[in-house]
CSV table of C-alpha atoms and ligand atoms in Angstrom, one decimal:
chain,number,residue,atom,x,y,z
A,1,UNK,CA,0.0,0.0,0.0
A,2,UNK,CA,0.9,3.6,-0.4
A,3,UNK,CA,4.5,4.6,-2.3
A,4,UNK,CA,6.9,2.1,-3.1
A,5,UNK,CA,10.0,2.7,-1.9
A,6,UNK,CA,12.5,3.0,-4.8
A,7,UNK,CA,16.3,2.4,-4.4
A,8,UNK,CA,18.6,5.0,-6.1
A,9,UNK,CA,21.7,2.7,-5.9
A,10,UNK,CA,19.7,-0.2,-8.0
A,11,UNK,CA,17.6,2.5,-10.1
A,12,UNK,CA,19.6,4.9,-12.4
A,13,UNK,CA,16.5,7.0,-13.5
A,14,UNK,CA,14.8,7.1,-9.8
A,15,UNK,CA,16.1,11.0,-9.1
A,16,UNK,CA,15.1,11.9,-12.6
A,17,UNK,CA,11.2,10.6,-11.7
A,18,UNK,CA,11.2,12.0,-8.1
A,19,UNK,CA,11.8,15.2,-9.7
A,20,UNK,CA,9.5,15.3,-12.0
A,21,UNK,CA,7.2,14.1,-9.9
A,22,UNK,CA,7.6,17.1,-7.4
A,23,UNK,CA,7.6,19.9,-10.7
A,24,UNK,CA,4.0,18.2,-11.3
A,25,UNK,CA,2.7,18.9,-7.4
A,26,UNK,CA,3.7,15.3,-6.6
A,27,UNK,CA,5.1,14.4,-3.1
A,28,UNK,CA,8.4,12.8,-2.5
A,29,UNK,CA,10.4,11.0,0.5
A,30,UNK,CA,13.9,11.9,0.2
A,31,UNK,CA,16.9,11.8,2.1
A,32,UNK,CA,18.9,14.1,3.5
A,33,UNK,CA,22.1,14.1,5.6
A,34,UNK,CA,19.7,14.7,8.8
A,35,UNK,CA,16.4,12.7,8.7
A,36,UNK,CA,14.3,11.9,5.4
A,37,UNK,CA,11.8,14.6,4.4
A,38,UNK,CA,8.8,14.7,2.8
A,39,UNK,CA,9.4,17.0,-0.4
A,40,UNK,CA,6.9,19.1,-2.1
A,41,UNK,CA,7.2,22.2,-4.8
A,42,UNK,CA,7.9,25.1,-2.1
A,43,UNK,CA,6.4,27.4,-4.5
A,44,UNK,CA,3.0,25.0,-5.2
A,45,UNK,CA,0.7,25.6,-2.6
A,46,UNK,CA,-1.5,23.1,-3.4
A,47,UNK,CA,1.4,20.5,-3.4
A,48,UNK,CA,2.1,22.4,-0.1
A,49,UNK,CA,-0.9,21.9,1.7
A,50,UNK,CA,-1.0,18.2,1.1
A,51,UNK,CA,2.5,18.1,2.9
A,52,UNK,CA,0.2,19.3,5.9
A,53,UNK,CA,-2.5,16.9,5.3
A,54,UNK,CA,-0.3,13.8,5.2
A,55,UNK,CA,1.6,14.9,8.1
A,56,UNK,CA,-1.3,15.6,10.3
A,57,UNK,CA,0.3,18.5,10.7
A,58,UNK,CA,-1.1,21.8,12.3
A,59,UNK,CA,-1.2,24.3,9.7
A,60,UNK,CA,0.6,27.0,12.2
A,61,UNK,CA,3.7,25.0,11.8
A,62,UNK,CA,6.0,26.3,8.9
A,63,UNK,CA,8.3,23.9,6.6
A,64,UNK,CA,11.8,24.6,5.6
A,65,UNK,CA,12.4,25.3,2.4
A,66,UNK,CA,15.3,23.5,0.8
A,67,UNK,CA,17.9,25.0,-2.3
A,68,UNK,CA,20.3,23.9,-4.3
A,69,UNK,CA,22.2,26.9,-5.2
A,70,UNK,CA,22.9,29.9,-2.7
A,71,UNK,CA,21.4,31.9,-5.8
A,72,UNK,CA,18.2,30.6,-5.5
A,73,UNK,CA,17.8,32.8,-2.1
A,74,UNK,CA,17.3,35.9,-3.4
A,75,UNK,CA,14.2,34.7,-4.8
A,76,UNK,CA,13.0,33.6,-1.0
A,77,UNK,CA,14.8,35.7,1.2
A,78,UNK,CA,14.2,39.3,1.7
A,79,UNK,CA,17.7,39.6,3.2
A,80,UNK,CA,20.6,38.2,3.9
A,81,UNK,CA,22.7,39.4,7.3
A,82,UNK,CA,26.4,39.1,7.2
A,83,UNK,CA,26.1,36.6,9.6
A,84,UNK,CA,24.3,34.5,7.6
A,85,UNK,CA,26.7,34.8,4.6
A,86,UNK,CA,29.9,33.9,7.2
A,87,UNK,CA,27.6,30.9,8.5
A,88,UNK,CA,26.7,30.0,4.9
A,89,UNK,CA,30.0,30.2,3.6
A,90,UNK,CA,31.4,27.9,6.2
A,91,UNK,CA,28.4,24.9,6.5
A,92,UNK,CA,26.5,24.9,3.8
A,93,UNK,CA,25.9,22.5,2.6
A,94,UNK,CA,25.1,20.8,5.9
A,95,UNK,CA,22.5,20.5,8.5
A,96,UNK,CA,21.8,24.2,9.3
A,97,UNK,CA,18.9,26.6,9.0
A,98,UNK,CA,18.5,29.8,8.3
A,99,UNK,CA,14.8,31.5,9.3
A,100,UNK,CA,15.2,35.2,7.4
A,101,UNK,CA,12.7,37.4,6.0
A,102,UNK,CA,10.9,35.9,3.0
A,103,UNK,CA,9.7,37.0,-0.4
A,104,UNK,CA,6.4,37.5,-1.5
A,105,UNK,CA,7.4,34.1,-4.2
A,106,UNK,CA,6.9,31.6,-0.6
A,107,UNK,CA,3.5,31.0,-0.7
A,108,UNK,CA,2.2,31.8,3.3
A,109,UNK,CA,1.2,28.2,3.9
A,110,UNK,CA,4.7,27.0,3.7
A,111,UNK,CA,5.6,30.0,6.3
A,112,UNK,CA,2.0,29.4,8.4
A,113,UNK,CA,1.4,32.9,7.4
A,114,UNK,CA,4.9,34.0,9.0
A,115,UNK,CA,6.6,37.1,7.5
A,116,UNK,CA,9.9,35.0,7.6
A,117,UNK,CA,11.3,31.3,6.2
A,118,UNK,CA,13.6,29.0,7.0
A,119,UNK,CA,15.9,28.1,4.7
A,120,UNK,CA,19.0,25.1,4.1
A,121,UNK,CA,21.1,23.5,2.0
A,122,UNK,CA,21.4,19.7,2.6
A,123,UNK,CA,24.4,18.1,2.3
A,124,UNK,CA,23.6,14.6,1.0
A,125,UNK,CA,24.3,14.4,-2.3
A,126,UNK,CA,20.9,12.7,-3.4
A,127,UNK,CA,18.8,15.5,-1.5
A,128,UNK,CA,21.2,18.0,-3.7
A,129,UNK,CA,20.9,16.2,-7.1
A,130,UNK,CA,17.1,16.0,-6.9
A,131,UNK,CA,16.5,19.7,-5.6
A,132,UNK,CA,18.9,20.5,-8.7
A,133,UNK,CA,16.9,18.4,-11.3
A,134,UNK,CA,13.4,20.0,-9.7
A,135,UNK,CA,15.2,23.8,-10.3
A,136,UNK,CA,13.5,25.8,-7.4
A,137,UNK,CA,12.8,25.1,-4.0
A,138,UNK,CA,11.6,22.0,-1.9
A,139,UNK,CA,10.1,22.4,1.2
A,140,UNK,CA,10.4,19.4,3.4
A,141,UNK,CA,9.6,18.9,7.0
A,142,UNK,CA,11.0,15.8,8.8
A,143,UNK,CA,8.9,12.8,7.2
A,144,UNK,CA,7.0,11.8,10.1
A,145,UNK,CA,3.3,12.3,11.2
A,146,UNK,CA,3.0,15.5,13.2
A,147,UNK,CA,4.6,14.7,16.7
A,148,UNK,CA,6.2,10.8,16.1
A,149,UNK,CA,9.8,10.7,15.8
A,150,UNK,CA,11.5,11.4,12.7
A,151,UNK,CA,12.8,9.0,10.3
A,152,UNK,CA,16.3,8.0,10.2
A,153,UNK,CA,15.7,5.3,7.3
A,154,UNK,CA,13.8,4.9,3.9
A,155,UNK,CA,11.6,2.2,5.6
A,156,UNK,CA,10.6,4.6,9.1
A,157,UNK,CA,9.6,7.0,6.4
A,158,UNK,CA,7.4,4.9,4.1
A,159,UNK,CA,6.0,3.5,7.9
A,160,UNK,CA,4.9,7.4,8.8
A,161,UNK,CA,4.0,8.6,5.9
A,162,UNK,CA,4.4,6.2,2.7
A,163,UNK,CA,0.3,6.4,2.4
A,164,UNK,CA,0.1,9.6,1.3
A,165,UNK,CA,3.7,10.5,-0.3
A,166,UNK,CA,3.9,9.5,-4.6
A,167,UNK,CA,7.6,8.0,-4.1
A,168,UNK,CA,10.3,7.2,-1.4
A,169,UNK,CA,14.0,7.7,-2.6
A,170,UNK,CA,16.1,5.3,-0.8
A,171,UNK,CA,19.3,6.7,0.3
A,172,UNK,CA,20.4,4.6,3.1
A,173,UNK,CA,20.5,5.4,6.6
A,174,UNK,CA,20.8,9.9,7.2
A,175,UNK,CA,24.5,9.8,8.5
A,176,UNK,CA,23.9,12.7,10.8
A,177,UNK,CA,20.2,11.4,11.7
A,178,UNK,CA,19.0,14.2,14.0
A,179,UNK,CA,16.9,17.1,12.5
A,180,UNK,CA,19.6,20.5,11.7
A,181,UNK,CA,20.0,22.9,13.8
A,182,UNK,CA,17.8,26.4,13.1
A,183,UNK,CA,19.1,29.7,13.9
A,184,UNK,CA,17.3,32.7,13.4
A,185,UNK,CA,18.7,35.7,11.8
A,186,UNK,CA,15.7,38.2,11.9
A,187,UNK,CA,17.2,40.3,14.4
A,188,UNK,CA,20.8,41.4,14.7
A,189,UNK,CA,21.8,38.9,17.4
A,190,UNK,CA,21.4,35.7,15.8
A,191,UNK,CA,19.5,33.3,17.8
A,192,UNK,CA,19.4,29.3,18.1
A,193,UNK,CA,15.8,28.3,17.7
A,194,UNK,CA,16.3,24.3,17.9
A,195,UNK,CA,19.9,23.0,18.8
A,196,UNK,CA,20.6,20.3,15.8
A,197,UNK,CA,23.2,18.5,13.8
A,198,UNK,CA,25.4,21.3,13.7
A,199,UNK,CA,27.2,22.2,17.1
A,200,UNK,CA,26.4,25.2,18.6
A,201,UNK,CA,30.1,25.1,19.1
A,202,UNK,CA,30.8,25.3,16.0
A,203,UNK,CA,28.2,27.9,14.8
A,204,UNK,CA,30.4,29.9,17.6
A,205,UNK,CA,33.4,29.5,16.2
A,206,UNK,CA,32.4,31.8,13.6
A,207,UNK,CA,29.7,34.4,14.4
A,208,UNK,CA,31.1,34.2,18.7
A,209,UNK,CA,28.1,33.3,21.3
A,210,UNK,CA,25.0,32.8,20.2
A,211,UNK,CA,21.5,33.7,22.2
A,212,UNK,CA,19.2,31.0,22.9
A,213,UNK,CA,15.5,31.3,22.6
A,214,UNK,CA,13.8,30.3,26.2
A,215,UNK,CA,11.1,28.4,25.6
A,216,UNK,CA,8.7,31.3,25.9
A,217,UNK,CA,10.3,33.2,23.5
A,218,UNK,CA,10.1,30.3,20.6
A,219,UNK,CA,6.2,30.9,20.3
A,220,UNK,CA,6.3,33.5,17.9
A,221,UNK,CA,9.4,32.8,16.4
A,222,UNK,CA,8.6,29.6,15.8
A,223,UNK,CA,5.1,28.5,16.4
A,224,UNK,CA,5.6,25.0,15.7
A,225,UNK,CA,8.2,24.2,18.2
A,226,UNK,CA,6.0,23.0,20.7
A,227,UNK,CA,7.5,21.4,23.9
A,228,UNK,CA,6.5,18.0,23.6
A,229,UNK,CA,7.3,16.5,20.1
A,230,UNK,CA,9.6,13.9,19.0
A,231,UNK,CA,7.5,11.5,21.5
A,232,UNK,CA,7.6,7.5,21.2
A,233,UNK,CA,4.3,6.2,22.4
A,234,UNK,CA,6.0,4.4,25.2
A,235,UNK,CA,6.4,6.8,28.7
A,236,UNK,CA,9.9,8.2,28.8
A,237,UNK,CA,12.1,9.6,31.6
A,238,UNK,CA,14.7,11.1,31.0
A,239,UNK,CA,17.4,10.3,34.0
A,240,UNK,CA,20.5,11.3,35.0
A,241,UNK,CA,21.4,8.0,36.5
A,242,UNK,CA,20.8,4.5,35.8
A,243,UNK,CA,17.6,3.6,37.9
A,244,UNK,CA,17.9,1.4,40.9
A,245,UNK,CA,17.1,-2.4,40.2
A,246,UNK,CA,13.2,-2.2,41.1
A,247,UNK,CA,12.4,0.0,38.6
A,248,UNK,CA,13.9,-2.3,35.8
A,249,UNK,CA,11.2,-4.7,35.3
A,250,UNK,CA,9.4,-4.3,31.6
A,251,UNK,CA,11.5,-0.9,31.7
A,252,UNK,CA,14.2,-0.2,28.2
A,253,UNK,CA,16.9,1.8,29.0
A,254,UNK,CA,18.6,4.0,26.0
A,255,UNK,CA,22.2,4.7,27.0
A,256,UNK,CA,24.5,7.8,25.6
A,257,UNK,CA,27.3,4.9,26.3
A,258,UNK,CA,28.2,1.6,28.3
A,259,UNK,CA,26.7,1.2,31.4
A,260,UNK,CA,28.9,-0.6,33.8
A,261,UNK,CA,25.9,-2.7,35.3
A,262,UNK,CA,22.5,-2.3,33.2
A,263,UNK,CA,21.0,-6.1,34.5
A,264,UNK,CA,17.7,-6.1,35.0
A,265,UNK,CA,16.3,-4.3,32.1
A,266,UNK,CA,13.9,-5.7,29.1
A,267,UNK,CA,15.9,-4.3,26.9
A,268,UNK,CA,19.1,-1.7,27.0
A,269,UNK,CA,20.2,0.0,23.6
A,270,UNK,CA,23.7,1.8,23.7
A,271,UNK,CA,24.2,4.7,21.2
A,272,UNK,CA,27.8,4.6,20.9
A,273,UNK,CA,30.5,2.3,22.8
A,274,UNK,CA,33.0,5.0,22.6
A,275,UNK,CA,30.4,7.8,23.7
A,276,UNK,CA,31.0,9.1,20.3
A,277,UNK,CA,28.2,12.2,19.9
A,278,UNK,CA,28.1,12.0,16.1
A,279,UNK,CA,27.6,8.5,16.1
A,280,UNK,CA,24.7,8.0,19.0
A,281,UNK,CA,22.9,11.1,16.5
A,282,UNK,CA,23.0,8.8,13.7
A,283,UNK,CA,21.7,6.3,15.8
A,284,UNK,CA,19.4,8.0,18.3
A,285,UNK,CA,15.9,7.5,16.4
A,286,UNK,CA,16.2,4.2,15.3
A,287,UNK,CA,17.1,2.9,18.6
A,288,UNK,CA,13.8,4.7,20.0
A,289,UNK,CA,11.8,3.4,17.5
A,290,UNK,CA,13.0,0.0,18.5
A,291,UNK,CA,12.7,0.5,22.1
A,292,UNK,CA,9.3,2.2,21.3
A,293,UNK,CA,8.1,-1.0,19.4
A,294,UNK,CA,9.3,-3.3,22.3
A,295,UNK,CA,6.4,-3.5,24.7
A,296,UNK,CA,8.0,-1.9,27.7
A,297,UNK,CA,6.8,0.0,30.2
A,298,UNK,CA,8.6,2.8,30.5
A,299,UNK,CA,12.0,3.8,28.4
A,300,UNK,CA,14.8,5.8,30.7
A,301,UNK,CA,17.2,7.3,29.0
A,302,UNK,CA,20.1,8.7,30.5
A,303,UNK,CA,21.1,12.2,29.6
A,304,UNK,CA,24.2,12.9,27.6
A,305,UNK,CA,27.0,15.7,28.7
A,306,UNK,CA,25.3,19.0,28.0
A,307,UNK,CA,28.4,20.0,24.9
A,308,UNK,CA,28.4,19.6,21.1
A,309,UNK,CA,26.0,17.0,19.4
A,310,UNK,CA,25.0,15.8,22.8
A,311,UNK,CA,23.4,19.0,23.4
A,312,UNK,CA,20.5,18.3,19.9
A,313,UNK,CA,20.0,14.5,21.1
A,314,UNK,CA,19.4,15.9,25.1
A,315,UNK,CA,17.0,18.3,23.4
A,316,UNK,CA,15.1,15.7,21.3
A,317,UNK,CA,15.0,13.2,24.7
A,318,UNK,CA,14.0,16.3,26.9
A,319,UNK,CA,10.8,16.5,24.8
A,320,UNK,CA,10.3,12.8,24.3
A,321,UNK,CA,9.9,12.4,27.8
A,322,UNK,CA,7.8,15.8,28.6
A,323,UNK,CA,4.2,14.7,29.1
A,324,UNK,CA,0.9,16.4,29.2
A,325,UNK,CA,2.6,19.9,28.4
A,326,UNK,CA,0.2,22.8,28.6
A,327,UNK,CA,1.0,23.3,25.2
A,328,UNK,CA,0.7,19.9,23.9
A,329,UNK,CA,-2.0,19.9,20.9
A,330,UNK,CA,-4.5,16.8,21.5
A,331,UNK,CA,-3.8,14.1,19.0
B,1,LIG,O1,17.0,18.5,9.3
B,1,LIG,C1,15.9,19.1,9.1
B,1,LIG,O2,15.7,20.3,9.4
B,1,LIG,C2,14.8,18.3,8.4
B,1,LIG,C3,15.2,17.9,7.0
B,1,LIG,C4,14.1,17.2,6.3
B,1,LIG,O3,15.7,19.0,6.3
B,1,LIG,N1,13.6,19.0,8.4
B,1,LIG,C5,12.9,19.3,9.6
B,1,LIG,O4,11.7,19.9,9.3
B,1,LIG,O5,13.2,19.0,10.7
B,1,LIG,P1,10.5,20.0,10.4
B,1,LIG,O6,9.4,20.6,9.6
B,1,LIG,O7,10.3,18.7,11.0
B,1,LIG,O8,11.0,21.1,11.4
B,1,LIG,C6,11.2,22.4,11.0
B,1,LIG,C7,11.1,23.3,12.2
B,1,LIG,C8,9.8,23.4,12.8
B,1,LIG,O9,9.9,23.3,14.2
B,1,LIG,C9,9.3,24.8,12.4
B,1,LIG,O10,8.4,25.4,13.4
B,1,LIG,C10,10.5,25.5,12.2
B,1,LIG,O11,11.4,24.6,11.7
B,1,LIG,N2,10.4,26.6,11.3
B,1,LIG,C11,10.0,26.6,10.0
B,1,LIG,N3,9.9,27.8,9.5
B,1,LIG,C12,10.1,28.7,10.5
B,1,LIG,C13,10.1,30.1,10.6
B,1,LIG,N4,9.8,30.9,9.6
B,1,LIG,N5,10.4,30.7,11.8
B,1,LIG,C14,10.7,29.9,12.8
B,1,LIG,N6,10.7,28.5,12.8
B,1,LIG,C15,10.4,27.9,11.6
B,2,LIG,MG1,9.9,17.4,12.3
């Protein structure tokens, strides 16, 4: 049922179709270097608003809109700060947004009527080749239903949202696998909006310190970034420590690292052996799909050190685990 998945590595001509396929209002899976997205026309709005349907997806929650070619902005972007050019010119491509002023060209349902859009350029080279071959913009959110975790694989994609999307591009497994980090550049202190697959470090290194939006502050900047998201359906704590032996029972636990003694436990997933951030990223959302599909009670998972890529997977296990937020949208 619903879109066949289509391999690119056993299918010469699949990129060629998926393109076309989005020029005619279609909707595509692809991958990118952070999670697959689901890829319509950024400049359809029809094509846009079934992104939205598919998802489930409020419609106050704006897409990112993904280019090819750092020409193709002055079509969507208003402006473009200094900041953004130093920011550009050092990690794009790569798994970092950009929310700016927009154009009159973004159609308001891809910005949920904001006066501003996020903007990247993805790294992976099959998410570049078909954006290319498509010749304008692609917005994609994450291809999951609205609030489920995002996919990591071709197969967690087609599981979300295969019914409704025309084609799934299989890419392999996202190598970074958590969603890219968003800064906004609206005002003239840049500010993180979501902590991602870029290191704030590293966004540092070249603009200096950069302000972080409380959560209070997101709601206008970014009405979509509601507290809880990212949930499995299983409860999850999120824990400092290993939990003491009667809590175990029916319980997963999902580790940054080894755990010098994790008996007890239904089931215990490790992220990396050597603590390695970029590689528990890459694995963090399978590994709470498969804890989520395990029948357990409860998932703990202990918290990471609060630097680098650690910092986007605390953030995406901080709301995992956040339940009943005054925020949270039923359903
Ligand atoms: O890595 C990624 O960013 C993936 C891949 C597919 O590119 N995409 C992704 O999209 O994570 P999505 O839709 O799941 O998350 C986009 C976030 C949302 O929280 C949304 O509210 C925010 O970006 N956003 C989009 N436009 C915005 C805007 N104009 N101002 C502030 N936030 C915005
Ligand atoms: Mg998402």
């Amino acid at each position: 049922m619903g879109a066949r998945i289509q391999s690119v590595s056993t299918d010469g001509r699949a990129v060629e179709q998926a393109a076309a396929c989005l020029r005619a209002g279609g909707l595509v899976v692809f991958p990118t270097e952070t999670v697959y997205g689901l890829g319509a026309d950024a400049l359809n709005p029809k094509a846009v608003a079934r992104v939205f349907e598919v998802k489930q997806r409020p419609r106050f929650d704006p897409l990112i809109v993904h280019i090819a070619d750092i020409e193709w902005l002055r079509d969507i972007a208003a402006a473009f700060p200094p900041a953004a050019r130093k920011l550009a010119d050092r990690f794009w491509p790569g798994p970092l947004t950009f929310v700016l002023p927009k154009t009159d060209r973004v159609p308001d349902l891809v910005t949920a009527g904001l006066p501003s859009v996020a903007v990247r350029m993805p790294r992976h080279p099959l998410a570049l080749d078909l954006i290319r071959q498509v010749g304008g913009p692609v917005a994609a959110p994450s291809a999951n239903r609205f609030g489920h975790l995002s996919p990591s694989t071709a197969e967690d994609a087609r599981t979300e949202v295969g019914e409704g999307a025309d084609m799934i591009l299989d890419g392999g497994p996202c190598p970074v696998g958590i969603e890219s980090t968003i800064v906004s550049l609206l005002d003239p202190n840049p500010l993180l909006l979501r902590p991602g697959g870029l290191p704030l470090e590293d966004i540092e290194s070249v603009i200096g310190p950069l302000a972080r939006a409380r959560h209070a502050d997101e709601r206008p900047q970014s009405p979509g970034r509601l507290l809880r998201h990212y949930a499995p359906r299983t409860p999850l704590s999120l824990v400092s420590a290993v939990p003491p032996r009667a809590d175990r029972a029916g319980a997963g636990l999902l580790s940054p690292g080894p755990v010098p003694e994790a008996g007890g436990f239904a089931m215990v997933e490790m992220l990396s052996p050597a603590l390695d951030a970029a590689e528990a990223a890459a694995r963090l959302f399978s590994a709470l799909r498969r804890l989520d599909a395990a029948g357990l009670s409860r998932i703990y998972a202990l918290e990471g050190p609060e630097r680098g890529l650690w910092r986007a997977i605390n953030d995406r296990l901080r709301r995992a685990s956040v339940r009943d937020a005054p925020d949270e949208i039923p359903g």
